[in-house]
Tab-separated table of C-alpha atoms in Angstrom:
chain	number	residue	atom	x	y	z
A	24	MET	CA	-304.146	102.207	138.214
A	25	SER	CA	-305.085	101.156	141.753
A	26	PRO	CA	-302.934	102.290	144.701
A	27	ALA	CA	-301.352	98.854	145.272
A	28	PRO	CA	-299.421	98.656	141.951
A	29	ARG	CA	-298.082	102.166	142.579
A	30	ARG	CA	-296.487	101.225	145.874
A	31	ALA	CA	-292.708	101.314	145.827
A	32	LEU	CA	-290.841	98.032	146.073
A	33	PRO	CA	-288.910	97.849	149.371
A	34	ARG	CA	-285.169	97.318	149.474
A	35	SER	CA	-285.800	93.820	150.837
A	36	PHE	CA	-287.293	92.904	147.424
A	37	PHE	CA	-283.848	93.369	145.846
A	38	ASP	CA	-281.887	91.883	148.771
A	39	ARG	CA	-282.384	88.366	147.415
A	40	PRO	CA	-280.513	86.016	145.047
A	41	VAL	CA	-280.382	87.425	141.523
A	42	LEU	CA	-282.191	84.423	140.035
A	43	ASP	CA	-285.131	85.101	142.350
A	44	VAL	CA	-285.248	88.831	141.647
A	45	ALA	CA	-284.877	88.667	137.845
A	46	PRO	CA	-288.141	86.896	136.898
A	47	ASP	CA	-289.955	88.722	139.711
A	48	LEU	CA	-289.118	92.060	138.064
A	49	LEU	CA	-291.314	91.257	135.058
A	50	GLY	CA	-294.407	93.432	135.179
A	51	ARG	CA	-292.882	95.854	137.688
A	52	LEU	CA	-292.670	99.572	136.926
A	53	LEU	CA	-289.569	101.743	136.631
A	54	VAL	CA	-290.323	105.443	137.015
A	55	HIS	CA	-287.967	108.217	135.940
A	56	GLU	CA	-288.797	111.830	136.770
A	57	THR	CA	-286.845	114.522	134.909
A	58	HIS	CA	-287.248	118.240	134.294
A	59	ASP	CA	-288.749	117.263	130.919
A	60	GLY	CA	-291.416	115.076	132.489
A	61	ARG	CA	-292.158	111.602	133.762
A	62	THR	CA	-291.737	108.273	131.976
A	63	VAL	CA	-292.871	104.915	133.335
A	64	LEU	CA	-291.703	101.556	132.009
A	65	ARG	CA	-293.441	98.212	132.513
A	66	ILE	CA	-290.594	95.693	132.512
A	67	THR	CA	-291.076	92.756	130.120
A	68	GLU	CA	-287.561	91.327	129.605
A	69	VAL	CA	-284.513	91.002	131.862
A	70	GLU	CA	-281.230	89.130	132.209
A	71	ALA	CA	-279.563	87.995	135.437
A	72	TYR	CA	-275.819	88.436	136.081
A	73	ASN	CA	-274.370	86.638	139.083
A	74	GLY	CA	-271.142	88.512	139.768
A	75	VAL	CA	-267.899	86.669	140.416
A	76	ASP	CA	-269.608	83.289	139.869
A	77	ASP	CA	-270.769	84.202	136.362
A	78	PRO	CA	-268.344	84.279	133.388
A	79	GLY	CA	-270.737	86.617	131.547
A	80	SER	CA	-270.809	89.206	134.334
A	81	HIS	CA	-268.809	92.437	134.450
A	82	ALA	CA	-267.840	91.486	138.016
A	83	TYR	CA	-266.443	88.052	137.110
A	84	ARG	CA	-262.854	89.185	137.616
A	85	GLY	CA	-263.563	91.261	140.697
A	86	ARG	CA	-264.306	94.831	141.617
A	87	THR	CA	-263.207	97.726	139.399
A	88	PRO	CA	-264.110	101.431	139.221
A	89	ARG	CA	-266.452	100.612	136.336
A	90	ASN	CA	-268.453	97.850	138.038
A	91	SER	CA	-268.331	99.036	141.667
A	92	ALA	CA	-272.080	99.815	141.734
A	93	MET	CA	-272.775	96.110	141.156
A	94	PHE	CA	-271.438	95.342	144.625
A	95	GLY	CA	-274.365	97.068	146.313
A	96	PRO	CA	-276.282	98.116	148.193
A	97	PRO	CA	-279.301	96.410	146.610
A	98	GLY	CA	-281.877	98.607	144.922
A	99	HIS	CA	-279.276	100.872	143.301
A	100	LEU	CA	-278.802	101.276	139.538
A	101	TYR	CA	-275.752	100.084	137.661
A	102	VAL	CA	-275.421	101.972	134.361
A	103	TYR	CA	-272.622	101.161	131.940
A	104	PHE	CA	-271.497	102.262	128.488
A	105	THR	CA	-271.060	99.617	125.799
A	106	TYR	CA	-269.890	99.379	122.178
A	107	GLY	CA	-268.781	102.996	122.407
A	108	MET	CA	-272.318	104.268	121.830
A	109	HIS	CA	-274.956	102.786	124.165
A	110	PHE	CA	-275.911	102.876	127.842
A	111	CYS	CA	-277.541	99.932	129.616
A	112	VAL	CA	-279.229	99.955	133.029
A	113	ASN	CA	-279.257	97.230	135.668
A	114	VAL	CA	-280.872	96.924	139.081
A	115	VAL	CA	-278.430	95.750	141.754
A	116	CYS	CA	-279.616	92.918	143.966
A	117	GLY	CA	-278.358	90.481	146.592
A	118	PRO	CA	-276.571	91.399	149.826
A	119	ASP	CA	-274.356	94.470	149.988
A	120	GLY	CA	-270.820	93.556	148.949
A	121	LYS	CA	-271.809	90.626	146.698
A	122	ALA	CA	-271.960	91.675	143.070
A	123	SER	CA	-275.104	90.744	141.182
A	124	ALA	CA	-277.516	92.696	139.013
A	125	VAL	CA	-280.460	92.377	136.655
A	126	LEU	CA	-280.136	93.973	133.214
A	127	LEU	CA	-283.360	95.604	132.042
A	128	ARG	CA	-283.586	94.466	128.422
A	129	ALA	CA	-287.016	95.663	127.307
A	130	GLY	CA	-290.382	97.001	128.359
A	131	GLU	CA	-293.495	98.959	127.529
A	132	ILE	CA	-293.714	102.711	128.061
A	133	VAL	CA	-297.016	103.019	129.938
A	134	GLU	CA	-296.723	106.693	130.846
A	135	GLY	CA	-294.898	109.511	129.076
A	136	VAL	CA	-295.139	107.980	125.610
A	137	GLY	CA	-294.915	111.409	123.982
A	138	LEU	CA	-291.718	112.237	125.854
A	139	ALA	CA	-290.233	108.833	125.002
A	140	ARG	CA	-291.030	109.467	121.342
A	141	THR	CA	-289.105	112.741	121.357
A	142	ARG	CA	-286.114	110.807	122.691
A	143	ARG	CA	-286.618	107.949	120.226
A	144	PRO	CA	-287.927	109.607	117.041
A	145	GLY	CA	-286.824	106.665	114.924
A	146	ALA	CA	-289.236	104.229	116.581
A	147	LYS	CA	-291.924	103.169	114.113
A	148	ARG	CA	-294.272	101.814	116.781
A	149	ASP	CA	-294.779	102.410	120.483
A	150	THR	CA	-293.828	98.772	121.127
A	151	GLU	CA	-290.337	99.571	119.808
A	152	LEU	CA	-289.671	102.522	122.113
A	153	ALA	CA	-287.923	100.393	124.764
A	154	GLN	CA	-287.448	97.146	122.828
A	155	GLY	CA	-283.836	96.408	123.710
A	156	PRO	CA	-281.499	97.643	126.474
A	157	ALA	CA	-280.039	100.597	124.553
A	158	ARG	CA	-283.438	101.764	123.316
A	159	LEU	CA	-284.784	101.424	126.861
A	160	THR	CA	-282.232	103.804	128.363
A	161	VAL	CA	-282.756	106.360	125.584
A	162	ALA	CA	-286.549	106.241	125.949
A	163	LEU	CA	-286.271	106.751	129.714
A	164	GLY	CA	-283.523	109.382	129.527
A	165	ILE	CA	-280.962	107.290	131.430
A	166	GLY	CA	-277.248	108.025	131.111
A	167	ARG	CA	-273.885	107.673	132.818
A	168	GLU	CA	-274.814	110.242	135.466
A	169	HIS	CA	-277.404	107.811	136.878
A	170	ASN	CA	-274.904	105.090	137.717
A	171	GLY	CA	-275.123	104.229	141.424
A	172	ILE	CA	-278.407	106.057	142.076
A	173	ASP	CA	-280.601	104.606	144.819
A	174	ALA	CA	-283.995	103.717	143.334
A	175	CYS	CA	-285.456	102.806	146.732
A	176	VAL	CA	-285.616	106.305	148.208
A	177	ALA	CA	-287.583	109.381	147.247
A	178	GLY	CA	-285.946	112.376	145.632
A	179	THR	CA	-283.504	110.584	143.316
A	180	GLY	CA	-285.780	110.753	140.264
A	181	PHE	CA	-286.145	106.961	140.133
A	182	ARG	CA	-288.576	104.561	141.794
A	183	LEU	CA	-289.363	100.915	141.208
A	184	LEU	CA	-293.034	100.222	141.805
A	185	ARG	CA	-294.927	97.015	142.473
A	186	GLY	CA	-296.913	97.123	139.213
A	187	THR	CA	-298.651	93.900	138.223
A	188	PRO	CA	-296.281	90.918	138.282
A	189	VAL	CA	-296.379	88.676	135.227
A	190	ASP	CA	-298.159	85.378	135.777
A	191	PRO	CA	-295.418	82.761	136.410
A	192	GLU	CA	-297.004	80.532	133.765
A	193	MET	CA	-296.356	83.293	131.212
A	194	ILE	CA	-292.660	83.680	132.044
A	195	ARG	CA	-290.151	82.109	129.676
A	196	SER	CA	-286.384	81.742	130.006
A	197	GLY	CA	-283.483	81.079	127.693
A	198	PRO	CA	-279.837	81.947	126.956
A	199	ARG	CA	-278.768	85.529	127.479
A	200	THR	CA	-278.508	87.690	124.382
A	201	GLY	CA	-275.086	88.171	122.813
A	202	VAL	CA	-273.211	86.889	125.882
A	203	ALA	CA	-269.977	84.922	125.646
A	204	GLY	CA	-268.034	85.638	128.819
A	205	ASP	CA	-264.733	84.133	129.896
A	206	GLY	CA	-264.010	81.108	127.732
A	207	GLY	CA	-267.394	81.418	126.073
A	208	ASP	CA	-269.163	79.927	129.107
A	209	GLY	CA	-271.291	82.996	129.852
A	210	GLY	CA	-273.733	82.229	127.059
A	211	ARG	CA	-274.781	78.807	128.330
A	212	TYR	CA	-276.763	80.077	131.312
A	213	PRO	CA	-280.550	80.312	130.648
A	214	TRP	CA	-280.823	83.538	132.634
A	215	ARG	CA	-282.838	85.645	130.213
A	216	PHE	CA	-286.418	85.953	131.449
A	217	TYR	CA	-289.274	87.486	129.474
A	218	ALA	CA	-293.054	87.774	129.273
A	219	ALA	CA	-294.359	85.321	126.684
A	220	GLU	CA	-296.153	86.776	123.664
A	221	ASP	CA	-295.398	90.361	124.677
A	222	ARG	CA	-294.660	92.479	121.603
A	223	THR	CA	-292.141	94.681	123.436
A	224	VAL	CA	-289.703	91.801	124.079
A	225	SER	CA	-286.548	92.143	121.987
A	226	PRO	CA	-285.452	89.539	119.407
A	227	TYR	CA	-282.957	86.980	120.680
A	228	ARG	CA	-279.445	87.254	119.256
A	229	ALA	CA	-276.758	84.717	120.020
A	230	HIS	CA	-273.179	85.808	120.634
A	231	VAL	CA	-271.107	86.132	117.472
A	232	PRO	CA	-267.356	85.946	118.171
A	233	ARG	CA	-265.309	88.777	116.762
A	234	VAL	CA	-262.915	87.664	114.057
A	235	ARG	CA	-259.450	89.106	114.398
A	236	ARG	CA	-257.784	89.347	111.040
A	237	ASN	CA	-254.012	88.991	111.041
A	238	PRO	CA	-252.158	90.924	108.348
A	239	VAL	CA	-251.015	88.732	105.474
A	240	ARG	CA	-247.321	88.996	104.883
A	241	VAL	CA	-246.277	88.555	101.250
A	242	SER	CA	-242.639	87.800	100.706
A	243	ALA	CA	-240.855	87.990	97.344
A	244	ASP	CA	-239.935	84.741	95.683
A	245	PRO	CA	-236.220	84.498	94.853
A	246	SER	CA	-237.189	84.056	91.213
A	247	GLY	CA	-238.603	87.531	91.177
A	248	THR	CA	-242.247	86.346	91.007
A	249	LEU	CA	-244.809	86.381	93.828
């Protein structure tokens, strides 16, 4: 790889509106250095979340201890736990104090494939190693302890590099995956961006509302029958 794609993205790259940053992240590289080795992800699928203005965002109802990293500064990571079993990683963007972030949904492991395979032994193909937000964090070795880390400075173990941006004509958009949000409005925003025809992009899944089953009360009929 030539020197230019390996240059780190400056903080100013992330200090922009989330809908500008999200598609511009496609083709960029996320590097994670650990004591086990180095893994590098080429980003191929993302989703934008626009804070308090977005019913599908964790920050829609304001700041909490869980979502505080979303409020900045830009260029930091927001890592959260979901469904009681998975971690997901976002890149915070926009001005400090205004919550917005880009969820990294999928990508291609371009360096450290062997290490990623030890973390994801169930993957049948290399294209599946980071095909989905939960798989992505496992393949890269990302967990709760990385929430709030600054990916724009050296020494944190993370860097976001310039890479090779995806040709704008090859970028597609559509509804976010599995998002409902307040009143169900979060799913109507076409804020999922992905590289067309890339085999690492995850399958789209619409939100399926959870059905709450109320207990059925059976009362005895006065006649003695049910």
